[in-house]
Tab-separated table of C-alpha atoms in Angstrom:
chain	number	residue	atom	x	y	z
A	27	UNK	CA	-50.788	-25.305	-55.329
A	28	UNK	CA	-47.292	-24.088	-55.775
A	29	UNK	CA	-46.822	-28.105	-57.058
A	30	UNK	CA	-49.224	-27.539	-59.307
A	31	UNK	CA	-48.347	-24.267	-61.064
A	32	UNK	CA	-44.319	-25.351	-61.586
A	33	UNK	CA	-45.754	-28.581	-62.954
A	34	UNK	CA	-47.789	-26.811	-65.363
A	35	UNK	CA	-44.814	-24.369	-66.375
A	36	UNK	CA	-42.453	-27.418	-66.746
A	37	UNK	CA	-45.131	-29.069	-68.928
A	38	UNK	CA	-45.510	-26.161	-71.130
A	39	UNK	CA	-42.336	-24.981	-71.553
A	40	UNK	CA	-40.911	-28.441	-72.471
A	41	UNK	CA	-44.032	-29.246	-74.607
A	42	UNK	CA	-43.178	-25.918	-76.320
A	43	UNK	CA	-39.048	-26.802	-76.825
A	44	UNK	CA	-39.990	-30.428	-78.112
A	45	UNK	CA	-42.089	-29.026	-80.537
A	46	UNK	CA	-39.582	-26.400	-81.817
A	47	UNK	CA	-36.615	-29.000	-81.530
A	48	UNK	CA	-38.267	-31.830	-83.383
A	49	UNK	CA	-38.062	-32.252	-87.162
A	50	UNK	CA	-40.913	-30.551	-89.206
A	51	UNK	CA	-41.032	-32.279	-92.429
A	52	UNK	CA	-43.930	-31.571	-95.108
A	53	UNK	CA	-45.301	-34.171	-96.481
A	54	UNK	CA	-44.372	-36.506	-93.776
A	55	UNK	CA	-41.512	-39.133	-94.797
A	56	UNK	CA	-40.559	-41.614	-92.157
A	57	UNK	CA	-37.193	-41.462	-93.854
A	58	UNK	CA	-36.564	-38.262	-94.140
A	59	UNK	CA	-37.690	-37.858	-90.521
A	60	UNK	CA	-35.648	-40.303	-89.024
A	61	UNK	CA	-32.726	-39.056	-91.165
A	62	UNK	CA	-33.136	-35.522	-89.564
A	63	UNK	CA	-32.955	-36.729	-86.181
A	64	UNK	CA	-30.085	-39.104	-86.831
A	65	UNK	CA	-28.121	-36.077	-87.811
A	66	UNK	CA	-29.215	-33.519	-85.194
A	67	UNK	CA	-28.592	-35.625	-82.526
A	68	UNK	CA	-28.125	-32.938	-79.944
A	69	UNK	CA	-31.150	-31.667	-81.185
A	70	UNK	CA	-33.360	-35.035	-81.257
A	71	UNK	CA	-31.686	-35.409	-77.837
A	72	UNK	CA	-32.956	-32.570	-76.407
A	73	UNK	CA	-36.764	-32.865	-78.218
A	74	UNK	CA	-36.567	-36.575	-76.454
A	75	UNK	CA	-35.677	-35.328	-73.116
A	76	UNK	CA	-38.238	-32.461	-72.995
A	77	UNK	CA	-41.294	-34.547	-74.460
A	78	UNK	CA	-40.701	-37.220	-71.472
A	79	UNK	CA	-40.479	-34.615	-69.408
A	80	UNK	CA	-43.194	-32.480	-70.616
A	81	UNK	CA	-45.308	-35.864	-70.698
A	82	UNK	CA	-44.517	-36.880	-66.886
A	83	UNK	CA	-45.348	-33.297	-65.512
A	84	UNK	CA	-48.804	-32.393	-67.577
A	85	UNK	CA	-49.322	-36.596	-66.165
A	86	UNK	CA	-49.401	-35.414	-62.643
A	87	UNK	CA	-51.591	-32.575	-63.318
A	88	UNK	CA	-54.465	-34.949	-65.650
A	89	UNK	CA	-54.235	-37.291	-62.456
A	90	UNK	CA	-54.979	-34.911	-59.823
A	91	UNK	CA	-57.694	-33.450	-62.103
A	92	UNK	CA	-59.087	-36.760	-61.890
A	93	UNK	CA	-58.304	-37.828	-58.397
A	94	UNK	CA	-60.479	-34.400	-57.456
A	95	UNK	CA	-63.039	-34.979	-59.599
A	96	UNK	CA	-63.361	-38.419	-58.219
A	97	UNK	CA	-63.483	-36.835	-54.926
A	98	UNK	CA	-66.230	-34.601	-55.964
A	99	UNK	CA	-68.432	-37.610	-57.414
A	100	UNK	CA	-68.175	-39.451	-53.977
A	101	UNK	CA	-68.717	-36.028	-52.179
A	102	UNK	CA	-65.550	-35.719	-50.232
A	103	UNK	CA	-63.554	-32.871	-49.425
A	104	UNK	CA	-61.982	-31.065	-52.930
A	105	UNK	CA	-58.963	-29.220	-52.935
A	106	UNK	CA	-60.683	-26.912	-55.664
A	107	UNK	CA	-57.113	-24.841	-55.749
A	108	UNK	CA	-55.282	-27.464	-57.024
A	109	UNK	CA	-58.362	-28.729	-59.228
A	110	UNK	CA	-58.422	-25.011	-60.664
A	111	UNK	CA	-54.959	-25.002	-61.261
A	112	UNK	CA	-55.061	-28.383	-63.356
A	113	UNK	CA	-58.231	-27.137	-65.361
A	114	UNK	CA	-55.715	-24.425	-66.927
A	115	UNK	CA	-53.906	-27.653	-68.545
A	116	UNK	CA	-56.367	-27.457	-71.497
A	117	UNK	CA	-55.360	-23.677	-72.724
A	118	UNK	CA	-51.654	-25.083	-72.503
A	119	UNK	CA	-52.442	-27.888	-75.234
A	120	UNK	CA	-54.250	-25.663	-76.875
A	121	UNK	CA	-51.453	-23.270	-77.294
A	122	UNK	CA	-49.706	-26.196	-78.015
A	123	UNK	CA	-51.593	-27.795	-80.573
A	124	UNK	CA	-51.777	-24.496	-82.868
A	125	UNK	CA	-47.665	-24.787	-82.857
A	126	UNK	CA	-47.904	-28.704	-84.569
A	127	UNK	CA	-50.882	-30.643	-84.456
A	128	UNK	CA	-49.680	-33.951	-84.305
A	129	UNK	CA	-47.342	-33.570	-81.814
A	130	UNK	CA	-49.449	-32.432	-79.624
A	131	UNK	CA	-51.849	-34.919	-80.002
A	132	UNK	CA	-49.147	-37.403	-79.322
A	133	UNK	CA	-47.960	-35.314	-76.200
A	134	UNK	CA	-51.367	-34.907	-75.153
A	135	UNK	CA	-52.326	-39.152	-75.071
A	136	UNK	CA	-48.784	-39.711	-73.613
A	137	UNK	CA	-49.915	-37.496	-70.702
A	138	UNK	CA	-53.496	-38.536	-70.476
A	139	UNK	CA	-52.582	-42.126	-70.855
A	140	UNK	CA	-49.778	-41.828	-68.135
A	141	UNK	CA	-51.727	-39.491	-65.896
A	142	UNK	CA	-54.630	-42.044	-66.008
A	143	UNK	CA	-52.265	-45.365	-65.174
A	144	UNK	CA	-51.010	-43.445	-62.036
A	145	UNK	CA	-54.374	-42.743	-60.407
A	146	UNK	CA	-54.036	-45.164	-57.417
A	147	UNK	CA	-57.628	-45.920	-56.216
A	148	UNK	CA	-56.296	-48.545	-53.710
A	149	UNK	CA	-54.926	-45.799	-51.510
A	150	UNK	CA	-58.088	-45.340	-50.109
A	151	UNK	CA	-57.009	-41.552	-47.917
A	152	UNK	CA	-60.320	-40.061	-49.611
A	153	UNK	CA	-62.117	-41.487	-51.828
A	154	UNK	CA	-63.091	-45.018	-49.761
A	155	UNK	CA	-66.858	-44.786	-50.019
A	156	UNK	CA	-66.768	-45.272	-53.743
A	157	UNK	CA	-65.642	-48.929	-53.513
């Protein structure tokens, strides 16, 4: 549980820093964009490092929301702690998404898209029935 509630500070906070560290330009200009990161680069840097990150830890939360769910659908045993801590994931990307929409859409299908690829059904610990 402990696991659970650093990775969803870690997420958060870095989610919040790559969104305050990354360009905001209005209309969007893919030159003018790329142009402000090429010269912040300490900056860009830093909004790089904190979106992968931010990404990998809000990815291990999504996949034990799912691997607990799972577990629920076959009826085995649910660690409903840990499956209560990742259920306060969606407030955080809410949060999120009223500081810059788009990138926290793109944070948010990095992390579902990663969190979903790392869900290893051919461990077969608890959720063996299924297959």
């Amino acid at each position: 549980m402990r696991r659970q509630l650093l990775l969803l500070l870690v997420g958060n906070i870095c989610g919040y820093l790559m969104i305050s560290w990354a360009p905001v330009i209005t209309p969007f200009v893919w030159a003018n964009f790329i142009t402000d990161f090429t010269f912040h680069p300490l900056r860009s840097f830093l909004a790089m490092v904190c979106f992968f990150l931010g990404f990998v830890a809000n990815a291990a939360v999504i996949r034990t929301f799912f691997e607990e769910t799972l577990c629920l659908f076959v009826r085995q045993s649910v660690r409903w702690r840990e499956w209560g801590m990742s259920v306060l994931l969606l407030p955080s990307f809410y949060w999120l998404f009223q500081l810059n929409a788009r990138l926290t859409l793109l944070f948010f299908f990095f992390s579902v898209t990663y969190g979903m690829i790392s869900i290893d059904l051919a461990d077969g610990r608890r959720y063996n029935k299924w297959w």
